[in-house]
Short mmCIF file of C-alpha atoms in Angstrom, two decimals:
data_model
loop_
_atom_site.label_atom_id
_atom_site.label_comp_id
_atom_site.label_asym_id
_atom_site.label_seq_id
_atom_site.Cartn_x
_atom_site.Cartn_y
_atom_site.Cartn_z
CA UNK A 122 52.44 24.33 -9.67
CA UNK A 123 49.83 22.01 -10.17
CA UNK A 124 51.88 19.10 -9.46
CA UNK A 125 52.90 20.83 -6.26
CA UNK A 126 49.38 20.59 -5.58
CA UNK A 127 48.28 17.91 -5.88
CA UNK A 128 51.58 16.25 -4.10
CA UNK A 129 50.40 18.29 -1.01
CA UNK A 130 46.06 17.26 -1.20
CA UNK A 131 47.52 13.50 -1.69
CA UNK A 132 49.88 14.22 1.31
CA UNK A 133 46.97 15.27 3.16
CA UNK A 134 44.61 12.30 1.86
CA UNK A 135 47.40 9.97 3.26
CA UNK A 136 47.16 11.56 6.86
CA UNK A 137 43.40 12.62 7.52
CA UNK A 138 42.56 8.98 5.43
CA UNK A 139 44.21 6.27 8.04
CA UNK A 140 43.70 2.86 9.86
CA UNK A 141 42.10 2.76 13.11
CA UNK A 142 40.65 -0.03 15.57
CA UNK A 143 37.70 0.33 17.45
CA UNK A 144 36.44 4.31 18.67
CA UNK A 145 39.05 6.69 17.66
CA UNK A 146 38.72 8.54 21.39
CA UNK A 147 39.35 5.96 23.67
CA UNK A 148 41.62 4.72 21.18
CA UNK A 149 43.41 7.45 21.46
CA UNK A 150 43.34 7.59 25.07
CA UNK A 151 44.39 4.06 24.90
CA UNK A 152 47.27 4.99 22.46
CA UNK A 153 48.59 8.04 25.11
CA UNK A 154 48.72 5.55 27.58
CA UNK A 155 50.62 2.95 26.07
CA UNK A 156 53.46 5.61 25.25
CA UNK A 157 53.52 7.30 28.79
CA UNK A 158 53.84 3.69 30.26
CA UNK A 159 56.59 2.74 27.43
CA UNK A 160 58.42 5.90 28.33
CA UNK A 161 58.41 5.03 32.01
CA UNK A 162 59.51 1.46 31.12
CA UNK A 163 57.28 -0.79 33.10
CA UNK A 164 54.36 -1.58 34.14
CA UNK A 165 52.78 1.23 36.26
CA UNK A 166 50.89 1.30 39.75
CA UNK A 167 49.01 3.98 39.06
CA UNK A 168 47.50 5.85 36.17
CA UNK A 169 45.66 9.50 35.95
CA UNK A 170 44.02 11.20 33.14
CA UNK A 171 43.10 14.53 32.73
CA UNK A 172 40.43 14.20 29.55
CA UNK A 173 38.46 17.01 27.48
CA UNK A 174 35.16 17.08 27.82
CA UNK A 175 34.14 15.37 24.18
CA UNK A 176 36.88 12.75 24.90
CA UNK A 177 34.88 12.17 27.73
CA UNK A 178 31.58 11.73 26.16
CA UNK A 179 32.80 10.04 23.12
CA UNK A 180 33.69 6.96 24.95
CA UNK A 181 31.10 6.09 27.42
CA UNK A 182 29.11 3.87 25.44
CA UNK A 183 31.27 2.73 22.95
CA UNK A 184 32.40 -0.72 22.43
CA UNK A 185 36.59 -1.45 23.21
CA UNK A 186 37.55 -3.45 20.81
CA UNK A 187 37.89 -7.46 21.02
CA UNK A 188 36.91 -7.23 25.05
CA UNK A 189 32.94 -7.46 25.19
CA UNK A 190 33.39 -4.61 27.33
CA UNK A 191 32.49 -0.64 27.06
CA UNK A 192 34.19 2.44 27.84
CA UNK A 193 37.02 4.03 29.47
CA UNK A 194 38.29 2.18 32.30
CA UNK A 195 39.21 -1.11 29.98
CA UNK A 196 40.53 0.62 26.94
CA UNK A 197 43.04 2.85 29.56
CA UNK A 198 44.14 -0.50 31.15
CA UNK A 199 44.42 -2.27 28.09
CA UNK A 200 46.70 0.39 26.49
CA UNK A 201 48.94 0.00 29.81
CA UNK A 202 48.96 -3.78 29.44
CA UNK A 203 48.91 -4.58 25.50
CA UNK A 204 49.02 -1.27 24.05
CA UNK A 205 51.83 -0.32 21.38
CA UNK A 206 52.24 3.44 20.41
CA UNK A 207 53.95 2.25 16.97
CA UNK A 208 50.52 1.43 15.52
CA UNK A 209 49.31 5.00 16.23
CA UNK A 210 45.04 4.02 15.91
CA UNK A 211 45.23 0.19 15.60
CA UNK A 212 47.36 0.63 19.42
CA UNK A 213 45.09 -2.44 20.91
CA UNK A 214 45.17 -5.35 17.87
CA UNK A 215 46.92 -7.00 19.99
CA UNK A 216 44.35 -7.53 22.65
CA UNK A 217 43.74 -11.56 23.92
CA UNK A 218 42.32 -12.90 26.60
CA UNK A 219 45.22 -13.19 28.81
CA UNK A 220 45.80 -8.98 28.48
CA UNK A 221 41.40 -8.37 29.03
CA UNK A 222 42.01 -10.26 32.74
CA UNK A 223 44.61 -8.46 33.75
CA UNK A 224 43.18 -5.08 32.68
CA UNK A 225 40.26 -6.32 34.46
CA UNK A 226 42.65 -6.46 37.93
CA UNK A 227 44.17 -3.11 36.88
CA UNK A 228 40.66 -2.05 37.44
CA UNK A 229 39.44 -3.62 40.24
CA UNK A 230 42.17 -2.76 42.02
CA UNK A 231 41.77 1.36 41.29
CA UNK A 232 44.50 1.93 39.78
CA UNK A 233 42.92 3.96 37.32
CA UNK A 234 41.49 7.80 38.07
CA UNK A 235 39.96 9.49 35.00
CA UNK A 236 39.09 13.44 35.71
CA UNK A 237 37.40 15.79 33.50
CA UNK A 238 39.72 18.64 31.94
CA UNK A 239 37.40 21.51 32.51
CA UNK A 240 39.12 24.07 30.83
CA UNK A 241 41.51 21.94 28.33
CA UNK A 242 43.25 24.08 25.47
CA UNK A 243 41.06 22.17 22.65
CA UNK A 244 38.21 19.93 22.36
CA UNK A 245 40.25 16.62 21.86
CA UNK A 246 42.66 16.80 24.82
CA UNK A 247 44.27 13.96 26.81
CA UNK A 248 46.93 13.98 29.77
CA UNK A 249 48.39 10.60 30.62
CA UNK A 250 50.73 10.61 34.51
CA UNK A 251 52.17 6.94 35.35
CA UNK A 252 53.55 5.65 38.04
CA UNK A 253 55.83 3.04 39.45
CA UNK A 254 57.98 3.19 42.80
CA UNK A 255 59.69 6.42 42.26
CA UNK A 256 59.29 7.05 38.30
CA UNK A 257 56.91 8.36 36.77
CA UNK A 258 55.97 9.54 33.08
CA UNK A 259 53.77 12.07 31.55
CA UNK A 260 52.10 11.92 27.94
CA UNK A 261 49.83 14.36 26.14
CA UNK A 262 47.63 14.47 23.02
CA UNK A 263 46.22 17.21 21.58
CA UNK A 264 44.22 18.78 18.84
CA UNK A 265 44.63 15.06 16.79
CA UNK A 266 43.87 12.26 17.81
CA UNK A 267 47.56 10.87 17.65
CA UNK A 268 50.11 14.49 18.02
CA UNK A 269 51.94 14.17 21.02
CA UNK A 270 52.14 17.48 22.57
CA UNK A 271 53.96 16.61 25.62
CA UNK A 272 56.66 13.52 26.50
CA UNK A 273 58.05 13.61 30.19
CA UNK A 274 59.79 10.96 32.40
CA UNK A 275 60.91 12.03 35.82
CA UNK A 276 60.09 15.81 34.94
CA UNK A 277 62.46 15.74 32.02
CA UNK A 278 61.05 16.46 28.51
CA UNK A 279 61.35 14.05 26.02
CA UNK A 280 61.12 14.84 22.18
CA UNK A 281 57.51 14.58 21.31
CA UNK A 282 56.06 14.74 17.56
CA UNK A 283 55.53 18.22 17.38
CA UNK A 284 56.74 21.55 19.65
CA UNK A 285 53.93 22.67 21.30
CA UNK A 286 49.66 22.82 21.25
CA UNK A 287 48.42 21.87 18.01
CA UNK A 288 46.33 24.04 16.03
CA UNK A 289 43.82 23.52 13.14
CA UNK A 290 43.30 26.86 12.07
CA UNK A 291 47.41 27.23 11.35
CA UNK A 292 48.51 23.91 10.31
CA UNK A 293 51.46 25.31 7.71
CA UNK A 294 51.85 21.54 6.64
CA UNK A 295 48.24 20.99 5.46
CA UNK A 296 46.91 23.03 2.34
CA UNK A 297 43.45 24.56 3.18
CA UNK A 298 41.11 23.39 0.71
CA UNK A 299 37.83 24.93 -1.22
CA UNK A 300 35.34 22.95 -2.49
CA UNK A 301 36.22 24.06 -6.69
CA UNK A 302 39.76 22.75 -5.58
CA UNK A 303 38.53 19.28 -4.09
CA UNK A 304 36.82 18.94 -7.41
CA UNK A 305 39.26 19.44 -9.85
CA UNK A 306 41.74 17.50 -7.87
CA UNK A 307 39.30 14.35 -7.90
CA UNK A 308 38.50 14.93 -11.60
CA UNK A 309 41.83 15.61 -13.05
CA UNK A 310 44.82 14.35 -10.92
CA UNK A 311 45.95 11.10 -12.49
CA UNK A 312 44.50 7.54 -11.37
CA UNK A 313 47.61 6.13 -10.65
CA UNK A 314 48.22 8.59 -8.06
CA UNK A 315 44.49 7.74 -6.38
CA UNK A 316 44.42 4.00 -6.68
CA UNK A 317 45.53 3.62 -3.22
CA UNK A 318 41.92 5.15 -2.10
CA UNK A 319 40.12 2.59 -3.60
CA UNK A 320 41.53 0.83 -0.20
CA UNK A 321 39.62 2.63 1.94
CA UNK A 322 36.66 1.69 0.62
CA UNK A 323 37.50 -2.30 0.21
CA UNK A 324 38.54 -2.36 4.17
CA UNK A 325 35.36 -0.51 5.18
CA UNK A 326 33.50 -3.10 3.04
CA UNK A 327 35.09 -6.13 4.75
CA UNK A 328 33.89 -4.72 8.39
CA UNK A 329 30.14 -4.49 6.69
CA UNK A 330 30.26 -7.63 5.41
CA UNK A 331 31.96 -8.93 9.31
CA UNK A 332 29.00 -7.34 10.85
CA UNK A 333 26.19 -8.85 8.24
CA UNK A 334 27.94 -12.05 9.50
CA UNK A 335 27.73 -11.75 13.24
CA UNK A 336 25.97 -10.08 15.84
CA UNK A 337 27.43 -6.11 16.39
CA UNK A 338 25.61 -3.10 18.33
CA UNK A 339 22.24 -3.38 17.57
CA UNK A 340 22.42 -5.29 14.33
CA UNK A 341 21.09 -2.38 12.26
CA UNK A 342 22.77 -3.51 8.77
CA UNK A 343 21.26 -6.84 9.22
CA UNK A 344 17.80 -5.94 10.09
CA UNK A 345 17.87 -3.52 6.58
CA UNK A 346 19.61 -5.98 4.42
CA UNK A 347 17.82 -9.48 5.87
CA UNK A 348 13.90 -7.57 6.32
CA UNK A 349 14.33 -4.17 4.04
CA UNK A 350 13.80 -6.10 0.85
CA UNK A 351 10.07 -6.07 1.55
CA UNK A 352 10.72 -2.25 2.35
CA UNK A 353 12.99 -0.72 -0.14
CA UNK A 354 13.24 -3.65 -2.59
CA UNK A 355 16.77 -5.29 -3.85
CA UNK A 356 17.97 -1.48 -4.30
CA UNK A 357 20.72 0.95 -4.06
CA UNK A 358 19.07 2.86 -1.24
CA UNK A 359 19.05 -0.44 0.79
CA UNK A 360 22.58 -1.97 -0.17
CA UNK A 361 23.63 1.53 0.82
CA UNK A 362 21.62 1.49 4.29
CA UNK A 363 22.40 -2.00 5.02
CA UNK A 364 26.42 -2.07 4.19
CA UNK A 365 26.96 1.12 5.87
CA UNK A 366 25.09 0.96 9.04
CA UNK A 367 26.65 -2.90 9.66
CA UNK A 368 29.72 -1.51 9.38
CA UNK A 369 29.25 0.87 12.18
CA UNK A 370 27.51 -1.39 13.96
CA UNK A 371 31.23 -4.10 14.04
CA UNK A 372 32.78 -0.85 15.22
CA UNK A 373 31.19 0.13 17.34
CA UNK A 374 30.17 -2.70 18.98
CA UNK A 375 33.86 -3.92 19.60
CA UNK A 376 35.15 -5.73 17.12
CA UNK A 377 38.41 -6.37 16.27
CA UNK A 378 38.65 -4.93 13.14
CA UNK A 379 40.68 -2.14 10.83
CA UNK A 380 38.40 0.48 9.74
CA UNK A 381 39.72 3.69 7.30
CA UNK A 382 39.18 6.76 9.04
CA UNK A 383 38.11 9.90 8.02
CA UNK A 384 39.44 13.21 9.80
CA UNK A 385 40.18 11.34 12.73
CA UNK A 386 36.68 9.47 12.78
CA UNK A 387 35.95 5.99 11.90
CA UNK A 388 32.14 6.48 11.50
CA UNK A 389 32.94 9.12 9.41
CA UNK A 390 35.42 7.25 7.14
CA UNK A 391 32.46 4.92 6.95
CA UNK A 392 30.11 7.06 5.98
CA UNK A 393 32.28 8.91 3.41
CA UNK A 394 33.10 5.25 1.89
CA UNK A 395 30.52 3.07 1.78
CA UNK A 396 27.71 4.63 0.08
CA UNK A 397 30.01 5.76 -2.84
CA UNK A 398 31.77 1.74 -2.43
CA UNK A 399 27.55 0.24 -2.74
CA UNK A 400 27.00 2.18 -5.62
CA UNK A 401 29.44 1.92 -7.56
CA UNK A 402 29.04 -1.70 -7.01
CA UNK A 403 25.56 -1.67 -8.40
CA UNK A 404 26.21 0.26 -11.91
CA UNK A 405 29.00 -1.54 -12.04
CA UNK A 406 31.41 1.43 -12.20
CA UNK A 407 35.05 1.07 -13.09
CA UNK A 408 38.14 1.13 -10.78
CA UNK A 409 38.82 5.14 -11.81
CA UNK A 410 35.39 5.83 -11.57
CA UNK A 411 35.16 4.53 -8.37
CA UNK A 412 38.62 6.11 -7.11
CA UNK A 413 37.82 9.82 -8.58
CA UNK A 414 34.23 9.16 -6.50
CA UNK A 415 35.93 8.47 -2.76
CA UNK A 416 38.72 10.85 -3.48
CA UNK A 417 35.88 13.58 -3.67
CA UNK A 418 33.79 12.35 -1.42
CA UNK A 419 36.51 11.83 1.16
CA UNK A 420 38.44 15.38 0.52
CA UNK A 421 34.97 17.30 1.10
CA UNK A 422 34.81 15.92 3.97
CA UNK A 423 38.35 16.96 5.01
CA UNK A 424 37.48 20.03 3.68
CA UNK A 425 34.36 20.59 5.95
CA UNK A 426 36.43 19.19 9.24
CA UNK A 427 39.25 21.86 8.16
CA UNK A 428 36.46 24.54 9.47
CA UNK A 429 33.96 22.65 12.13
CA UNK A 430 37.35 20.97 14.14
CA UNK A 431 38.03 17.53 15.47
CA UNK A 432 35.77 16.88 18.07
CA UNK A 433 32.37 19.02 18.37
CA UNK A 434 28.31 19.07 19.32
CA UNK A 435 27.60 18.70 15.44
CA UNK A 436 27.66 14.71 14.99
CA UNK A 437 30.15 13.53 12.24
CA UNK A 438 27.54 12.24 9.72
CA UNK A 439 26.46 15.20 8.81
CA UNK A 440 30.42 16.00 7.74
CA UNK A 441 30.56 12.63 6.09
CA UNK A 442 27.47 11.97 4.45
CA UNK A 443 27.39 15.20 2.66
CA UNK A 444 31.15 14.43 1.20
CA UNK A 445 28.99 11.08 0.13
CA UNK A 446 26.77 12.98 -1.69
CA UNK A 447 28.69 14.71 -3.35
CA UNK A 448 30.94 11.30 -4.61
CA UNK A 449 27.26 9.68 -5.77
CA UNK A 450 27.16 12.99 -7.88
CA UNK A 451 29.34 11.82 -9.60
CA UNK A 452 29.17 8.36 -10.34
CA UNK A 453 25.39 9.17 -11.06
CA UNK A 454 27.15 11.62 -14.05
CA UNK A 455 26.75 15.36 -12.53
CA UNK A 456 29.39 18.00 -12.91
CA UNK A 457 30.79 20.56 -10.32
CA UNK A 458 27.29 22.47 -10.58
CA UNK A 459 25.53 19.41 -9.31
CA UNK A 460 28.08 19.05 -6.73
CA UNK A 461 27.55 22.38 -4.83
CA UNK A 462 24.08 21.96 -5.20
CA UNK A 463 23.99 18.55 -3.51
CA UNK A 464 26.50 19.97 -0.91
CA UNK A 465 24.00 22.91 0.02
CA UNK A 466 20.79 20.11 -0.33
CA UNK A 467 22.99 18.47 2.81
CA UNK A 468 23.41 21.41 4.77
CA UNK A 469 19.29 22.73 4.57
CA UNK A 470 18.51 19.31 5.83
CA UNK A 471 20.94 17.58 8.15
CA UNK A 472 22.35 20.63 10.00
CA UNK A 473 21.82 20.44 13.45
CA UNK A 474 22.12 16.72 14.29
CA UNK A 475 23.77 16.75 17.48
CA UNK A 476 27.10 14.01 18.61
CA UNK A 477 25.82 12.56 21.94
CA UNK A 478 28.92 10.38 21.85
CA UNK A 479 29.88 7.14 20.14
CA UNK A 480 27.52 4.52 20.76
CA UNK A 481 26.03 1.45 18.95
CA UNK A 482 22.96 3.49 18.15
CA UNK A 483 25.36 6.24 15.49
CA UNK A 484 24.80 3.26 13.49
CA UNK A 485 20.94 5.17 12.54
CA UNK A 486 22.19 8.49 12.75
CA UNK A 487 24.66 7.18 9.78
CA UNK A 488 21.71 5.54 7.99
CA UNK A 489 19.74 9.09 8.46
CA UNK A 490 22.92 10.77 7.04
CA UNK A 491 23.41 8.81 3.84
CA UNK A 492 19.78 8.69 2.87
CA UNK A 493 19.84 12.41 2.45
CA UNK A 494 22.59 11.80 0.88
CA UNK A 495 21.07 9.84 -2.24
CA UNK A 496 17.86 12.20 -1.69
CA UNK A 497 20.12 15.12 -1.47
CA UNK A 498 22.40 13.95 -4.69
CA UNK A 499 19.42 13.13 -6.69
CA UNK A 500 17.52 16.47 -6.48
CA UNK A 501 20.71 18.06 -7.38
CA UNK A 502 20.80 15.50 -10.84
CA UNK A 503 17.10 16.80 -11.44
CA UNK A 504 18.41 20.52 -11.18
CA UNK A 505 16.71 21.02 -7.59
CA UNK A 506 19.21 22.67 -5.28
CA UNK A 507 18.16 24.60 -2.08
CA UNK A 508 18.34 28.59 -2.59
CA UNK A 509 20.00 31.12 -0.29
CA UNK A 510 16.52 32.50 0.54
CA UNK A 511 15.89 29.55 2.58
CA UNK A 512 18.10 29.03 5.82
CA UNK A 513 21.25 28.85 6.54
CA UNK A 514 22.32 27.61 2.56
CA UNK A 515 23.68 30.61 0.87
CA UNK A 516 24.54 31.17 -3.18
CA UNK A 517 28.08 30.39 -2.22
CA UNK A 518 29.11 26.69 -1.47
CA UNK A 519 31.93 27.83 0.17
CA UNK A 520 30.50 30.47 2.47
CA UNK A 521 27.41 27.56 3.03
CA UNK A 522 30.33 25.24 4.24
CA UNK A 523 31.68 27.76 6.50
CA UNK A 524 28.23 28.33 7.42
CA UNK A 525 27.64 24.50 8.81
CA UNK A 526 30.81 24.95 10.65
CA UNK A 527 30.39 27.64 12.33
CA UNK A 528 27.04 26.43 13.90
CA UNK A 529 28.85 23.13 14.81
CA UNK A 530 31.76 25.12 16.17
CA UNK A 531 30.79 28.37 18.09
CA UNK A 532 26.79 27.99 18.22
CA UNK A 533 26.17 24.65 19.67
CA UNK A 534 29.00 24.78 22.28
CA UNK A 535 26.41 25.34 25.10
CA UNK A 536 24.91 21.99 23.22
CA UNK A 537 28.17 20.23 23.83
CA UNK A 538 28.27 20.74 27.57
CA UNK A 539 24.38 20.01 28.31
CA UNK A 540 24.63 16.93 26.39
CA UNK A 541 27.74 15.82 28.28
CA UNK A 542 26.13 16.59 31.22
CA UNK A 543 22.92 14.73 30.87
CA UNK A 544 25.49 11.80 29.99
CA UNK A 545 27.50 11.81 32.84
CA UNK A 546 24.56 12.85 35.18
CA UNK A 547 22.03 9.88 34.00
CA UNK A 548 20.54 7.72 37.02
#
């Protein structure tokens, strides 16, 4: 049984833990576009898109990847152009110069409409129509960022990846976790079968060290790890701050590189990476030490997606950064007690932070998020954990998860739609 187990938590590792290049929304938009326009078999005349509301606002600002350019409009013409479906998140690698100019035509000459979905079936919804002469092809995403829903040419359905609307809450492939689960899977299951994580954290690391390089978003990591010696000192609160904001900042400030995603979210496979990655790297922890770390850190953030969804008002960081804080646990020595109570530290103090989109400036919400994390993780090592008299934390770290999630979920939904609205309403 416990073999079965842990095949099925390492199945899920291998799917929620993946790849991606640049944004994962317009990405995915990008990715939906590419296979409606490989279904219809040429290049189309026109394209419309019918896009949720947090698809919407998770790509306005956000940096397409290799282009110098931002948003929508380039990442849907560059998935018509360049894109190929067969690299699911990494769809626009192979973006050049020659492809950016002629998605630049494709845009000029408005052959693009992009319309709000007002009333799609799920947050993270996207509905790709092509056109050319008399063909024309449909392609739909929903509920993940890369489950076709829907597959159509000429009105006929093709087979698509799954039968029909996607849902979270009933997903019969993926076991639902609990936190005492995510634990003793990290701390028991053998290392041989968790090597492969240590991955994650080594290509999140190269996009850091890309960004401490060059010049990304607003150059966050730099300014921390270049001026915030005289601040912090030669520390692991700065080589966390300074590795994982620059790595956000490469990301989302277009460049071409692989990130591993977390849950669908590249800032969030960051965050659930890098701090554990830094400092581990600074006591100088071993390989399995290391791998047991990001496999907890990474599954309690599954976990906590599992309840909040894919796409909502509550930004990602908080998800991330307190799966973070629960891996520094336990490189720093703690046990499962020191765990929940560095779990429920999170929640009392980051709950709240609201997802106005990705944008070069997550790159601070990220280094807010992972210094409670390191706060949060060492209160818990001093036997300080939050009570369930105070807020929404409660004696349960369970029923304190669910808590979180069900703020992010149900209670800031009005949230979601005045921040989108202020977005798309800006002078």
């Amino acid at each position: 049984m416990e073999n079965t187990v842990n095949k099925r938590i390492i199945n899920l590792i291998n799917k929620e833990v993946v790849p991606a290049m640049g944004c994962t929304e317009p990405v995915a938009v990008a990715l939906c576009v590419a296979k409606a326009v490989e279904l219809l078999g040429d290049k189309p005349d026109d394209i419309q898109l019918r896009l949720s509301g947090n698809i919407i606002k998770n790509a306005m600002g956000v940096g397409i990847p290799g282009t110098g350019m931002i948003g929508l409009p380039i990442a849907v013409a560059l998935g018509a152009v360049c894109g190929k479906s067969e690299y699911q998140l990494e769809v626009l690698r192979d973006v050049n110069e020659k492809a950016i100019e002629e998605g630049k035509k494709m845009i000029s000459e408005g052959r693009i409409k992009i319309l709000h979905h007002k009333t799609p079936p799920c947050n993270l919804h996207i509905e790709v129509d092509v056109k050319k002469g008399n063909n024309s092809a449909t392609a739909v995403i929903s509920g993940m960022h890369t489950n076709f829903v829907r597959l159509e040419r000429n009105g006929v359905k093709m087979s698509a990846d799954s039968g029909g609307q996607y849902d979270e809450a009933n997903d019969g492939e993926d076991i639902r976790l609990n936190e005492k689960m995510v634990y003793n899977f990290a701390m028991t299951v053998p290392f041989e079968d968790i090597r492969f994580i240590l991955e994650a954290g080594w290509m999140n690391r190269d996009a850091a060290r890309l960004a401490l390089k060059e010049d990304y978003g607003h150059g966050l990591g730099k300014v921390i790890k270049n001026q915030g010696l005289k601040f912090f000192g030669d520390t692991p609160i700065r080589h966390i701050l300074s590795m994982t904001s620059a790595a956000c900042d490469a990301r989302m400030g277009g460049a071409q590189v692989s990130i591993m995603s977390n849950s669908g979210s590249g800032n969030q496979g960051i965050t659930a990476t890098l701090p554990v990655v830094c400092y581990a790297e600074d006591i100088n922890a071993t390989d399995e030490q290391l791998a047991r770390a990001l496999a907890l850190s990474s599954l309690t953030s599954i976990y906590i997606k599992q309840n909040l969804g894919r796409l909502s008002a509550l930004c990602g960081c908080v998800v991330a950064s307190t799966g973070a804080s629960a891996g520094l646990v336990h490189l720093m020595g703690g046990g499962y007690d020191e765990v929940c109570s560095a779990i429920k530290n999170m929640v009392a103090n980051l709950t709240g932070m609201i997802c106005d989109g990705a944008k070069p400036a997550c790159a601070m919400k990220i280094t807010s998020g992972v210094s409670t994390a390191l706060m949060s993780a060492l209160l818990a090592m001093n036997g300080k954990c939050v009570s369930s008299q105070e807020g929404i934390v409660s004696d349960d770290v369970d029923e304190t998860i669910f808590n979180l999630a069900s703020i992010g979920r149900e209670a800031m939904t009005e949230t979601d739609h005045l921040v989108l609205d202020i977005m798309v309403n800006k002078g």
